[in-house]
Short mmCIF file of C-alpha atoms in Angstrom, two decimals:
data_model
loop_
_atom_site.label_atom_id
_atom_site.label_comp_id
_atom_site.label_asym_id
_atom_site.label_seq_id
_atom_site.Cartn_x
_atom_site.Cartn_y
_atom_site.Cartn_z
CA MET S 1 263.07 40.74 293.95
CA ALA S 2 261.32 37.36 293.29
CA LYS S 3 258.66 38.11 296.16
CA ASN S 4 255.89 35.98 294.49
CA ILE S 5 257.00 33.04 292.54
CA LEU S 6 254.77 30.78 290.39
CA CYS S 7 255.89 27.16 289.51
CA PHE S 8 254.27 25.30 286.73
CA LEU S 9 253.84 21.56 287.56
CA GLU S 10 253.48 18.81 284.85
CA GLN S 11 251.51 15.58 285.67
CA LYS S 12 251.69 12.14 283.97
CA GLU S 13 248.95 9.92 284.89
CA GLY S 14 248.11 11.88 287.92
CA ASN S 15 251.37 11.78 289.36
CA ILE S 16 253.73 14.89 289.47
CA LYS S 17 256.71 14.42 287.20
CA LYS S 18 260.22 14.54 288.54
CA SER S 19 261.37 17.42 286.46
CA SER S 20 258.72 19.47 288.13
CA LEU S 21 259.59 18.52 291.64
CA GLU S 22 262.97 19.79 290.55
CA VAL S 23 261.58 23.07 289.61
CA LEU S 24 259.49 23.03 292.98
CA SER S 25 262.81 22.39 294.98
CA GLU S 26 264.71 25.39 293.15
CA ALA S 27 261.68 27.60 294.00
CA LEU S 28 261.79 26.68 297.54
CA LYS S 29 265.42 27.21 297.78
CA ILE S 30 264.84 31.05 296.34
CA LYS S 31 261.90 31.28 299.05
CA ALA S 32 264.48 30.27 301.96
CA GLU S 33 267.16 32.88 300.45
CA LYS S 34 264.68 35.75 299.52
CA ASN S 35 261.68 35.35 301.92
CA SER S 36 259.58 34.86 298.95
CA GLU S 37 256.16 32.99 298.53
CA VAL S 38 255.61 30.08 296.17
CA THR S 39 252.50 28.94 294.29
CA ALA S 40 252.23 25.90 292.39
CA VAL S 41 249.69 25.07 289.68
CA VAL S 42 248.95 21.83 287.85
CA PHE S 43 246.20 20.97 285.17
CA GLY S 44 244.41 17.58 285.06
CA ASP S 45 241.74 15.85 286.57
CA SER S 46 242.88 13.14 289.37
CA ILE S 47 246.27 14.21 290.86
CA ASN S 48 248.35 12.69 293.75
CA PHE S 49 249.62 15.42 295.69
CA GLU S 50 250.72 13.47 298.86
CA ASN S 51 254.42 14.14 298.50
CA ILE S 52 253.94 18.18 298.27
CA LEU S 53 251.33 19.10 300.76
CA SER S 54 253.50 20.11 303.46
CA ILE S 55 256.52 21.67 301.88
CA GLY S 56 255.81 25.40 302.69
CA LEU S 57 253.66 26.66 299.63
CA LYS S 58 251.59 29.55 299.89
CA GLU S 59 249.09 27.93 297.75
CA LEU S 60 248.76 24.86 295.62
CA VAL S 61 245.96 25.27 292.68
CA HIS S 62 244.64 22.27 290.69
CA PHE S 63 243.03 23.38 287.58
CA LYS S 64 240.53 20.71 287.10
CA ASN S 65 239.01 19.03 284.01
CA LYS S 66 239.07 15.74 282.37
CA ASP S 67 239.76 17.39 279.03
CA LEU S 68 243.06 19.05 280.47
CA VAL S 69 244.65 15.35 281.36
CA LEU S 70 246.63 15.67 278.12
CA TYR S 71 248.20 19.21 277.15
CA SER S 72 246.00 21.80 275.43
CA PRO S 73 248.10 24.93 274.33
CA SER S 74 245.18 27.26 273.98
CA ALA S 75 243.26 25.98 277.32
CA TYR S 76 246.51 26.02 279.52
CA GLY S 77 247.68 29.28 277.97
CA LYS S 78 244.60 31.30 278.88
CA VAL S 79 244.04 29.70 282.30
CA LEU S 80 247.60 30.32 283.05
CA LEU S 81 247.70 33.84 281.77
CA ASP S 82 244.55 34.86 283.67
CA PHE S 83 245.72 33.33 287.04
CA ILE S 84 249.40 35.21 286.52
CA THR S 85 247.69 38.43 285.85
CA GLU S 86 245.35 38.12 288.72
CA ASN S 87 247.93 37.36 291.26
CA LYS S 88 250.87 39.28 289.98
CA PHE S 89 253.81 37.02 290.08
CA ASP S 90 257.10 38.33 289.50
CA LEU S 91 259.11 35.00 288.77
CA ILE S 92 257.59 31.95 286.88
CA LEU S 93 259.53 28.76 286.70
CA PHE S 94 258.85 25.84 284.25
CA SER S 95 260.64 22.55 283.26
CA ASN S 96 262.46 22.77 280.00
CA THR S 97 260.42 19.70 279.01
CA ALA S 98 258.86 19.26 275.60
CA LEU S 99 255.67 20.73 277.31
CA GLY S 100 257.51 23.50 278.88
CA LYS S 101 259.47 24.25 275.74
CA ASP S 102 255.87 25.06 273.88
CA LEU S 103 253.98 26.71 276.74
CA ALA S 104 256.68 28.80 278.37
CA PRO S 105 257.54 30.94 275.28
CA LYS S 106 253.55 31.43 274.62
CA VAL S 107 253.08 32.71 278.02
CA SER S 108 256.00 34.93 278.03
CA ALA S 109 255.21 36.69 274.78
CA LYS S 110 251.64 37.34 276.23
CA LEU S 111 253.06 38.74 279.36
CA ASN S 112 255.98 40.77 277.69
CA ALA S 113 257.95 38.96 279.98
CA GLY S 114 261.56 38.17 279.54
CA PHE S 115 262.34 34.46 279.27
CA LEU S 116 265.54 32.35 279.43
CA PRO S 117 264.91 28.69 278.71
CA ASP S 118 266.96 25.58 279.43
CA CYS S 119 268.94 27.06 282.46
CA ILE S 120 271.38 24.89 284.66
CA ASP S 121 271.82 27.26 287.28
CA LEU S 122 270.15 30.22 289.04
CA LYS S 123 271.94 32.33 291.48
CA PHE S 124 271.45 35.72 293.04
CA GLU S 125 273.83 38.84 292.56
CA GLY S 126 271.82 41.36 294.92
CA ASP S 127 268.40 41.27 293.94
CA ASP S 128 269.35 40.20 290.33
CA ILE S 129 268.37 36.54 289.28
CA ILE S 130 271.64 35.26 287.25
CA ALA S 131 270.84 32.38 284.91
CA VAL S 132 273.52 29.97 283.63
CA ARG S 133 272.48 28.20 280.22
CA PRO S 134 274.41 26.16 277.62
CA ILE S 135 275.03 27.61 274.04
CA TYR S 136 276.78 26.76 270.90
CA ALA S 137 275.48 23.26 271.27
CA GLY S 138 276.78 23.09 274.79
CA LYS S 139 280.31 24.05 274.13
CA ALA S 140 280.14 27.38 276.26
CA LEU S 141 278.04 28.60 279.27
CA MET S 142 276.26 31.76 279.14
CA THR S 143 275.32 34.01 282.27
CA ALA S 144 272.59 36.14 281.71
CA LYS S 145 269.76 38.15 283.51
CA VAL S 146 266.35 39.30 282.63
CA ASN S 147 265.34 42.92 283.33
CA SER S 148 261.58 42.82 282.65
CA ASP S 149 259.38 43.09 285.62
CA ILE S 150 258.04 39.57 285.40
CA LYS S 151 260.93 37.09 284.82
CA MET S 152 260.47 33.45 283.51
CA PHE S 153 263.10 30.88 283.45
CA SER S 154 262.88 27.06 282.41
CA LEU S 155 265.35 24.54 284.19
CA ARG S 156 266.82 21.60 282.50
CA PRO S 157 265.71 18.26 283.58
CA ASN S 158 267.82 16.30 285.71
CA VAL S 159 270.18 18.85 286.54
CA PHE S 160 268.60 20.44 289.97
CA PRO S 161 268.30 18.18 292.82
CA VAL S 162 264.85 17.29 294.27
CA ASN S 163 264.82 18.64 298.00
CA LEU S 164 261.28 19.10 299.38
CA PRO S 165 261.91 20.15 302.96
CA SER S 166 258.63 19.62 304.99
CA GLU S 167 257.34 22.61 307.01
CA GLY S 168 254.99 20.16 308.94
CA SER S 169 251.57 21.58 308.47
CA SER S 170 249.71 20.65 305.40
CA ILE S 171 248.13 22.93 303.12
CA ASN S 172 244.70 22.35 301.27
CA VAL S 173 244.56 22.14 297.55
CA LYS S 174 242.62 24.60 295.94
CA VAL S 175 240.54 22.88 293.20
CA VAL S 176 239.54 25.39 290.27
CA ASP S 177 236.81 23.67 287.99
CA VAL S 178 237.53 24.87 284.62
CA GLN S 179 234.46 25.53 282.50
CA ASN S 180 234.43 25.13 278.75
CA PRO S 181 238.19 25.46 278.29
CA ASP S 182 239.44 26.57 274.90
CA LEU S 183 240.18 23.30 273.34
CA SER S 184 240.79 24.79 269.77
CA ASN S 185 244.13 22.89 269.93
CA LYS S 186 245.37 20.03 272.07
CA VAL S 187 246.98 16.85 272.16
CA VAL S 188 244.58 14.07 271.47
CA GLU S 189 246.59 11.03 272.35
CA PHE S 190 249.94 10.28 273.73
CA LYS S 191 251.39 7.01 272.60
CA GLN S 192 254.41 5.60 274.15
CA THR S 193 256.29 3.03 271.91
CA SER S 194 257.08 0.62 274.76
CA ALA S 195 256.93 0.52 278.66
CA LYS S 196 260.70 1.18 278.67
CA LEU S 197 262.06 4.29 280.68
CA ASP S 198 262.19 7.60 279.04
CA VAL S 199 265.62 9.15 278.35
CA ALA S 200 264.47 12.35 279.33
CA GLU S 201 263.54 11.24 282.67
CA ALA S 202 266.17 8.51 283.42
CA ASP S 203 269.08 8.93 285.92
CA ILE S 204 271.14 6.25 284.23
CA ILE S 205 271.34 6.12 280.32
CA VAL S 206 273.34 3.65 278.06
CA SER S 207 273.43 5.03 274.46
CA GLY S 208 274.60 3.21 271.46
CA GLY S 209 275.90 4.26 268.20
CA ARG S 210 277.20 3.10 264.75
CA GLY S 211 280.36 1.44 266.43
CA LEU S 212 277.77 -1.44 267.28
CA LYS S 213 277.85 -2.24 263.63
CA ASP S 214 274.59 -3.88 263.46
CA PRO S 215 271.00 -3.17 264.87
CA SER S 216 271.12 -6.63 266.46
CA ASN S 217 273.87 -5.75 268.74
CA PHE S 218 271.87 -3.25 270.42
CA LYS S 219 270.78 -6.00 272.63
CA LEU S 220 274.09 -5.53 274.55
CA VAL S 221 273.02 -1.91 275.26
CA GLU S 222 269.59 -2.98 276.15
CA GLU S 223 270.89 -5.66 278.70
CA LEU S 224 273.50 -3.25 280.10
CA ALA S 225 270.84 -0.72 280.51
CA GLU S 226 268.38 -3.42 282.29
CA VAL S 227 270.95 -4.49 284.71
CA LEU S 228 271.72 -0.69 285.73
CA GLY S 229 268.02 -0.08 286.02
CA GLY S 230 268.66 2.73 283.07
CA ALA S 231 267.04 3.96 279.78
CA VAL S 232 268.23 2.99 276.40
CA GLY S 233 269.69 6.18 274.32
CA ALA S 234 270.79 6.29 270.54
CA SER S 235 272.85 8.71 268.33
CA ARG S 236 271.28 10.10 265.47
CA ALA S 237 273.31 8.08 263.00
CA VAL S 238 271.50 4.92 264.28
CA VAL S 239 268.01 6.68 264.47
CA ASP S 240 268.50 7.71 260.91
CA ALA S 241 269.52 4.25 259.82
CA GLY S 242 266.44 3.12 261.10
CA TRP S 243 267.90 1.00 263.85
CA ARG S 244 266.33 2.85 266.84
CA SER S 245 263.22 5.06 267.58
CA HIS S 246 263.55 8.72 267.42
CA SER S 247 262.17 8.92 270.82
CA GLU S 248 265.43 7.32 272.20
CA GLN S 249 267.80 9.85 270.23
CA VAL S 250 270.15 11.88 272.51
CA GLY S 251 271.34 15.19 270.71
CA GLN S 252 270.64 18.34 269.33
CA THR S 253 267.77 17.17 267.26
CA GLY S 254 266.73 14.67 269.82
CA LYS S 255 266.34 14.76 273.64
CA THR S 256 268.58 16.69 276.06
CA VAL S 257 269.56 14.60 278.92
CA SER S 258 271.54 15.36 282.25
CA PRO S 259 271.58 11.77 283.94
CA SER S 260 273.90 10.95 286.71
CA LEU S 261 275.56 8.20 284.89
CA TYR S 262 275.73 8.43 280.71
CA ILE S 263 277.39 5.36 278.94
CA ALA S 264 278.34 5.78 275.23
CA CYS S 265 278.83 2.75 273.60
CA GLY S 266 280.31 3.12 270.07
CA ILE S 267 279.72 6.75 269.81
CA SER S 268 282.43 8.73 268.39
CA GLY S 269 281.05 12.06 269.75
CA ALA S 270 279.67 14.36 267.16
CA ILE S 271 278.96 17.85 268.38
CA GLN S 272 275.30 17.48 267.87
CA HIS S 273 275.44 14.40 270.26
CA LEU S 274 277.45 16.16 272.95
CA ALA S 275 275.02 19.14 272.99
CA GLY S 276 272.50 16.83 274.16
CA MET S 277 274.27 14.84 276.91
CA SER S 278 277.56 16.84 278.12
CA SER S 279 275.86 18.05 281.08
CA SER S 280 275.68 14.35 282.56
CA LYS S 281 277.06 14.04 285.83
CA TYR S 282 279.54 11.08 285.11
CA ILE S 283 280.16 10.21 281.36
CA VAL S 284 281.68 6.77 280.52
CA ALA S 285 282.79 6.23 276.68
CA ILE S 286 283.49 3.07 275.05
CA ASN S 287 285.15 3.28 271.75
CA LYS S 288 287.82 1.49 269.66
CA ASP S 289 289.00 4.95 268.34
CA LYS S 290 291.38 6.42 270.93
CA ASP S 291 290.83 9.82 269.17
CA ALA S 292 287.11 9.93 269.46
CA PRO S 293 285.87 13.33 270.30
CA ILE S 294 283.74 11.62 273.15
CA PHE S 295 286.86 10.85 275.26
CA ASN S 296 287.45 14.81 275.49
CA ILE S 297 284.40 14.96 277.78
CA ALA S 298 284.32 11.67 279.36
CA ASP S 299 285.18 10.99 282.91
CA TYR S 300 286.06 7.38 282.21
CA GLY S 301 287.09 5.95 278.92
CA ILE S 302 287.61 2.53 277.66
CA ASN S 303 289.46 2.13 274.40
CA GLY S 304 288.47 -1.17 272.61
CA ASP S 305 285.88 -2.72 270.62
CA VAL S 306 282.53 -2.36 272.18
CA LEU S 307 281.16 -5.72 271.15
CA GLU S 308 283.96 -7.43 273.12
CA ILE S 309 283.83 -4.99 276.23
CA LEU S 310 279.95 -4.88 276.71
CA PRO S 311 279.43 -8.40 277.50
CA VAL S 312 282.15 -8.35 280.07
CA LEU S 313 281.14 -5.08 281.79
CA ILE S 314 277.47 -6.85 281.88
CA GLU S 315 278.61 -9.82 283.72
CA GLU S 316 280.96 -8.11 286.12
CA ILE S 317 278.05 -5.64 287.01
CA LYS S 318 275.77 -8.91 287.65
CA LYS S 319 278.14 -10.41 289.87
CA ILE S 320 278.26 -6.82 292.16
CA LYS S 321 274.73 -6.59 292.26
CA LYS S 322 274.08 -10.41 293.13
#
Protein backbone atom coordinates (compact mmCIF):
# COMPACT_ATOMS: atom_id res chain seq x y z
CA MET A 1 0.00 0.00 0.00
CA ALA A 2 2.98 2.34 0.45
CA LYS A 3 1.48 3.89 3.57
CA ASN A 4 4.77 4.51 5.36
CA ILE A 5 7.60 5.67 3.08
CA LEU A 6 11.26 6.15 3.96
CA CYS A 7 13.62 8.21 1.80
CA PHE A 8 17.35 7.81 2.26
CA LEU A 9 19.04 11.14 1.55
CA GLU A 10 22.69 11.61 0.68
CA GLN A 11 24.70 14.70 1.51
CA LYS A 12 27.92 16.11 0.17
CA GLU A 13 29.77 18.74 2.17
CA GLY A 14 26.62 19.26 4.23
CA ASN A 15 24.24 19.81 1.31
CA ILE A 16 21.53 17.36 0.24
CA LYS A 17 22.46 15.96 -3.17
CA LYS A 18 20.23 16.69 -6.16
CA SER A 19 19.75 12.96 -6.78
CA SER A 20 18.26 12.66 -3.29
CA LEU A 21 15.92 15.59 -3.90
CA GLU A 22 14.65 13.65 -6.92
CA VAL A 23 13.93 10.65 -4.67
CA LEU A 24 12.19 12.90 -2.16
CA SER A 25 10.05 14.45 -4.92
CA GLU A 26 8.94 11.02 -6.11
CA ALA A 27 8.03 10.02 -2.54
CA LEU A 28 5.93 13.17 -2.15
CA LYS A 29 4.20 12.39 -5.43
CA ILE A 30 3.27 8.95 -4.07
CA LYS A 31 2.14 10.60 -0.84
CA ALA A 32 -0.28 12.81 -2.76
CA GLU A 33 -1.65 9.85 -4.73
CA LYS A 34 -1.94 7.34 -1.91
CA ASN A 35 -2.28 9.47 1.24
CA SER A 36 1.02 8.13 2.55
CA GLU A 37 3.41 9.43 5.19
CA VAL A 38 6.98 10.30 4.17
CA THR A 39 10.01 10.20 6.46
CA ALA A 40 13.51 11.23 5.35
CA VAL A 41 16.84 10.31 6.95
CA VAL A 42 20.36 11.57 6.40
CA PHE A 43 23.74 10.81 7.97
CA GLY A 44 26.49 13.32 8.69
CA ASP A 45 27.51 16.18 10.91
CA SER A 46 26.41 19.68 9.91
CA ILE A 47 23.61 19.53 7.30
CA ASN A 48 21.78 22.30 5.44
CA PHE A 49 18.05 21.47 5.54
CA GLU A 50 16.75 24.86 4.47
CA ASN A 51 15.02 23.79 1.24
CA ILE A 52 13.22 20.70 2.62
CA LEU A 53 11.82 21.86 5.97
CA SER A 54 8.32 22.75 4.72
CA ILE A 55 7.55 20.14 2.07
CA GLY A 56 5.15 17.96 4.05
CA LEU A 57 7.37 15.35 5.63
CA LYS A 58 6.12 13.34 8.59
CA GLU A 59 9.61 13.41 10.06
CA LEU A 60 13.13 14.47 9.08
CA VAL A 61 15.79 12.53 10.99
CA HIS A 62 19.46 13.50 11.13
CA PHE A 63 21.74 10.71 12.35
CA LYS A 64 24.56 12.87 13.58
CA ASN A 65 28.20 11.96 14.09
CA LYS A 66 31.30 13.56 12.61
CA ASP A 67 32.61 10.09 11.74
CA LEU A 68 29.57 9.55 9.49
CA VAL A 69 30.25 12.47 7.14
CA LEU A 70 31.83 9.92 4.81
CA TYR A 71 30.09 6.65 4.04
CA SER A 72 30.47 3.68 6.37
CA PRO A 73 28.61 0.56 5.15
CA SER A 74 28.69 -1.02 8.61
CA ALA A 75 27.52 2.07 10.52
CA TYR A 76 24.95 3.28 8.00
CA GLY A 77 23.59 -0.24 7.58
CA LYS A 78 23.11 -0.98 11.29
CA VAL A 79 21.54 2.38 12.15
CA LEU A 80 19.25 2.27 9.14
CA LEU A 81 18.13 -1.31 9.78
CA ASP A 82 17.26 -0.53 13.40
CA PHE A 83 15.32 2.57 12.35
CA ILE A 84 13.37 0.73 9.64
CA THR A 85 12.51 -2.14 11.98
CA GLU A 86 11.31 0.20 14.74
CA ASN A 87 9.13 2.29 12.43
CA LYS A 88 7.75 -0.45 10.16
CA PHE A 89 8.26 1.25 6.79
CA ASP A 90 6.73 -0.59 3.85
CA LEU A 91 8.36 1.41 1.02
CA ILE A 92 12.00 2.49 1.01
CA LEU A 93 13.56 4.65 -1.68
CA PHE A 94 17.23 5.25 -2.49
CA SER A 95 19.02 7.04 -5.29
CA ASN A 96 20.94 4.70 -7.60
CA THR A 97 24.26 6.44 -6.89
CA ALA A 98 27.50 4.67 -6.01
CA LEU A 99 26.50 4.84 -2.34
CA GLY A 100 22.94 3.70 -3.02
CA LYS A 101 24.16 0.78 -5.14
CA ASP A 102 26.23 -0.43 -2.20
CA LEU A 103 23.89 0.25 0.74
CA ALA A 104 20.45 -0.63 -0.65
CA PRO A 105 21.18 -4.32 -1.47
CA LYS A 106 22.73 -4.82 1.98
CA VAL A 107 19.66 -3.38 3.68
CA SER A 108 17.23 -5.33 1.49
CA ALA A 109 18.99 -8.63 2.22
CA LYS A 110 18.85 -8.04 5.98
CA LEU A 111 15.15 -7.10 5.80
CA ASN A 112 14.25 -9.90 3.38
CA ALA A 113 12.77 -7.13 1.25
CA GLY A 114 12.34 -7.25 -2.52
CA PHE A 115 14.53 -4.70 -4.26
CA LEU A 116 14.53 -3.29 -7.80
CA PRO A 117 17.49 -1.03 -8.68
CA ASP A 118 18.02 1.68 -11.29
CA CYS A 119 14.33 2.47 -11.89
CA ILE A 120 13.37 5.17 -14.38
CA ASP A 121 9.66 5.23 -13.51
CA LEU A 122 7.33 4.17 -10.71
CA LYS A 123 3.60 3.91 -11.28
CA PHE A 124 0.60 2.31 -9.60
CA GLU A 125 -1.75 -0.40 -10.77
CA GLY A 126 -4.26 -0.49 -7.97
CA ASP A 127 -2.15 -0.84 -4.83
CA ASP A 128 0.80 -2.41 -6.67
CA ILE A 129 3.87 -0.33 -7.47
CA ILE A 130 5.08 -1.09 -10.99
CA ALA A 131 8.71 -0.19 -11.65
CA VAL A 132 10.24 0.42 -15.06
CA ARG A 133 13.96 -0.22 -15.45
CA PRO A 134 16.39 -0.69 -18.37
CA ILE A 135 17.74 -4.17 -19.11
CA TYR A 136 20.04 -5.75 -21.72
CA ALA A 137 22.43 -2.79 -21.58
CA GLY A 138 19.58 -0.36 -22.10
CA LYS A 139 18.20 -2.04 -25.26
CA ALA A 140 14.89 -2.90 -23.58
CA LEU A 141 12.71 -1.77 -20.69
CA MET A 142 11.33 -4.14 -18.08
CA THR A 143 8.27 -3.61 -15.93
CA ALA A 144 8.22 -5.45 -12.62
CA LYS A 145 6.71 -5.38 -9.17
CA VAL A 146 7.90 -6.45 -5.74
CA ASN A 147 5.74 -8.89 -3.80
CA SER A 148 7.42 -8.69 -0.39
CA ASP A 149 5.84 -6.78 2.52
CA ILE A 150 8.70 -4.26 2.48
CA LYS A 151 9.43 -2.93 -0.98
CA MET A 152 12.66 -1.19 -1.99
CA PHE A 153 13.58 0.73 -5.12
CA SER A 154 16.54 2.84 -6.20
CA LEU A 155 15.92 5.60 -8.74
CA ARG A 156 18.27 6.50 -11.58
CA PRO A 157 19.66 10.03 -11.05
CA ASN A 158 18.64 12.85 -13.41
CA VAL A 159 15.48 11.05 -14.55
CA PHE A 160 12.90 12.13 -11.97
CA PRO A 161 12.10 15.86 -11.76
CA VAL A 162 12.71 17.81 -8.57
CA ASN A 163 9.34 19.11 -7.40
CA LEU A 164 9.17 19.91 -3.70
CA PRO A 165 5.82 21.59 -3.04
CA SER A 166 5.75 23.58 0.19
CA GLU A 167 3.01 22.86 2.69
CA GLY A 168 3.74 26.07 4.56
CA SER A 169 4.45 24.90 8.08
CA SER A 170 8.05 24.02 8.86
CA ILE A 171 8.96 20.83 10.71
CA ASN A 172 11.72 20.39 13.23
CA VAL A 173 14.67 18.18 12.43
CA LYS A 174 14.97 15.26 14.82
CA VAL A 175 18.66 14.95 15.62
CA VAL A 176 19.82 11.51 16.77
CA ASP A 177 23.36 11.48 18.12
CA VAL A 178 24.88 8.19 16.99
CA GLN A 179 27.10 6.90 19.78
CA ASN A 180 29.99 4.54 19.03
CA PRO A 181 29.02 3.76 15.43
CA ASP A 182 30.31 0.52 13.93
CA LEU A 183 33.16 1.81 11.76
CA SER A 184 34.61 -1.59 10.95
CA ASN A 185 34.51 -0.51 7.31
CA LYS A 186 34.24 3.03 6.04
CA VAL A 187 35.37 5.49 3.42
CA VAL A 188 38.41 7.23 4.91
CA GLU A 189 39.00 9.82 2.20
CA PHE A 190 37.21 11.22 -0.80
CA LYS A 191 39.52 12.47 -3.54
CA GLN A 192 38.21 14.50 -6.41
CA THR A 193 40.54 14.66 -9.38
CA SER A 194 39.51 18.22 -10.14
CA ALA A 195 36.91 20.84 -9.37
CA LYS A 196 35.05 19.92 -12.55
CA LEU A 197 31.39 18.97 -12.49
CA ASP A 198 30.76 15.23 -12.01
CA VAL A 199 29.08 13.61 -15.03
CA ALA A 200 26.77 11.68 -12.68
CA GLU A 201 25.28 14.96 -11.42
CA ALA A 202 25.46 17.09 -14.57
CA ASP A 203 22.43 18.26 -16.55
CA ILE A 204 24.57 18.80 -19.67
CA ILE A 205 27.38 16.46 -20.72
CA VAL A 206 29.80 16.77 -23.64
CA SER A 207 31.60 13.46 -24.23
CA GLY A 208 34.53 12.64 -26.47
CA GLY A 209 35.66 9.42 -28.13
CA ARG A 210 38.42 8.06 -30.35
CA GLY A 211 37.15 10.19 -33.22
CA LEU A 212 39.02 13.09 -31.60
CA LYS A 213 42.20 11.32 -32.82
CA ASP A 214 44.52 12.72 -30.15
CA PRO A 215 44.17 13.47 -26.41
CA SER A 216 45.18 17.09 -27.03
CA ASN A 217 41.99 17.57 -29.05
CA PHE A 218 39.91 17.01 -25.91
CA LYS A 219 40.43 20.73 -25.28
CA LEU A 220 37.58 21.26 -27.77
CA VAL A 221 35.27 19.03 -25.72
CA GLU A 222 36.32 20.85 -22.55
CA GLU A 223 35.69 24.25 -24.14
CA LEU A 224 32.23 23.27 -25.39
CA ALA A 225 31.35 21.88 -21.97
CA GLU A 226 32.53 25.11 -20.33
CA VAL A 227 30.50 27.28 -22.71
CA LEU A 228 27.37 25.20 -22.02
CA GLY A 229 27.99 24.94 -18.27
CA GLY A 230 28.23 21.17 -18.47
CA ALA A 231 30.53 18.30 -17.58
CA VAL A 232 33.12 16.47 -19.68
CA GLY A 233 32.53 12.79 -20.35
CA ALA A 234 34.51 10.14 -22.21
CA SER A 235 34.06 6.80 -23.90
CA ARG A 236 35.70 3.66 -22.56
CA ALA A 237 38.11 3.59 -25.51
CA VAL A 238 39.75 6.90 -24.61
CA VAL A 239 39.82 6.07 -20.91
CA ASP A 240 41.50 2.73 -21.64
CA ALA A 241 43.97 4.57 -23.84
CA GLY A 242 44.87 6.82 -20.92
CA TRP A 243 43.52 9.99 -22.50
CA ARG A 244 41.00 10.72 -19.72
CA SER A 245 40.27 9.75 -16.12
CA HIS A 246 37.94 6.85 -15.33
CA SER A 247 35.83 9.30 -13.31
CA GLU A 248 34.67 10.77 -16.65
CA GLN A 249 33.81 7.43 -18.29
CA VAL A 250 30.21 7.04 -19.41
CA GLY A 251 28.91 3.56 -20.12
CA GLN A 252 28.21 0.11 -18.76
CA THR A 253 31.60 -0.06 -17.01
CA GLY A 254 31.62 3.63 -16.18
CA LYS A 255 28.83 5.92 -15.00
CA THR A 256 25.19 5.81 -16.02
CA VAL A 257 23.95 9.32 -16.80
CA SER A 258 20.60 10.89 -17.72
CA PRO A 259 21.25 14.56 -18.48
CA SER A 260 18.89 16.90 -20.30
CA LEU A 261 21.48 17.22 -23.07
CA TYR A 262 24.19 14.73 -24.10
CA ILE A 263 26.59 15.65 -26.92
CA ALA A 264 28.63 12.71 -28.26
CA CYS A 265 31.73 13.92 -30.09
CA GLY A 266 33.52 11.33 -32.17
CA ILE A 267 31.83 8.43 -30.35
CA SER A 268 30.64 5.59 -32.59
CA GLY A 269 28.10 4.27 -30.08
CA ALA A 270 29.18 0.84 -28.88
CA ILE A 271 26.44 -0.92 -26.94
CA GLN A 272 28.38 -0.52 -23.67
CA HIS A 273 28.43 3.26 -24.14
CA LEU A 274 24.77 3.46 -25.15
CA ALA A 275 23.84 1.58 -21.98
CA GLY A 276 25.21 4.46 -19.93
CA MET A 277 23.60 7.42 -21.71
CA SER A 278 20.61 6.29 -23.79
CA SER A 279 18.13 7.68 -21.24
CA SER A 280 19.38 11.25 -21.82
CA LYS A 281 16.52 13.60 -22.69
CA TYR A 282 18.17 14.97 -25.85
CA ILE A 283 21.15 13.39 -27.63
CA VAL A 284 23.30 15.16 -30.20
CA ALA A 285 25.81 13.04 -32.14
CA ILE A 286 28.77 14.32 -34.17
CA ASN A 287 30.53 11.66 -36.23
CA LYS A 288 32.06 11.38 -39.69
CA ASP A 289 30.73 7.82 -40.10
CA LYS A 290 27.12 8.21 -41.28
CA ASP A 291 26.44 4.58 -40.27
CA ALA A 292 27.70 4.97 -36.69
CA PRO A 293 25.26 3.32 -34.21
CA ILE A 294 25.11 6.53 -32.15
CA PHE A 295 22.92 8.08 -34.88
CA ASN A 296 20.24 5.44 -34.25
CA ILE A 297 19.42 6.94 -30.86
CA ALA A 298 20.39 10.57 -31.48
CA ASP A 299 17.72 13.28 -31.60
CA TYR A 300 20.05 15.39 -33.73
CA GLY A 301 22.97 14.14 -35.82
CA ILE A 302 25.82 15.98 -37.50
CA ASN A 303 27.69 13.88 -40.07
CA GLY A 304 31.19 15.31 -40.43
CA ASP A 305 34.67 15.72 -38.96
CA VAL A 306 34.31 16.49 -35.26
CA LEU A 307 37.56 18.50 -35.29
CA GLU A 308 36.08 20.85 -37.90
CA ILE A 309 32.58 21.02 -36.42
CA LEU A 310 33.38 21.65 -32.75
CA PRO A 311 35.24 24.99 -33.23
CA VAL A 312 32.34 26.33 -35.31
CA LEU A 313 29.77 25.06 -32.80
CA ILE A 314 31.66 26.64 -29.90
CA GLU A 315 31.86 30.05 -31.61
CA GLU A 316 28.17 30.02 -32.58
CA ILE A 317 27.10 29.16 -29.02
CA LYS A 318 29.35 31.92 -27.66
CA LYS A 319 27.60 34.42 -29.96
CA ILE A 320 24.17 33.29 -28.74
CA LYS A 321 25.20 33.55 -25.09
CA LYS A 322 26.64 37.06 -25.39
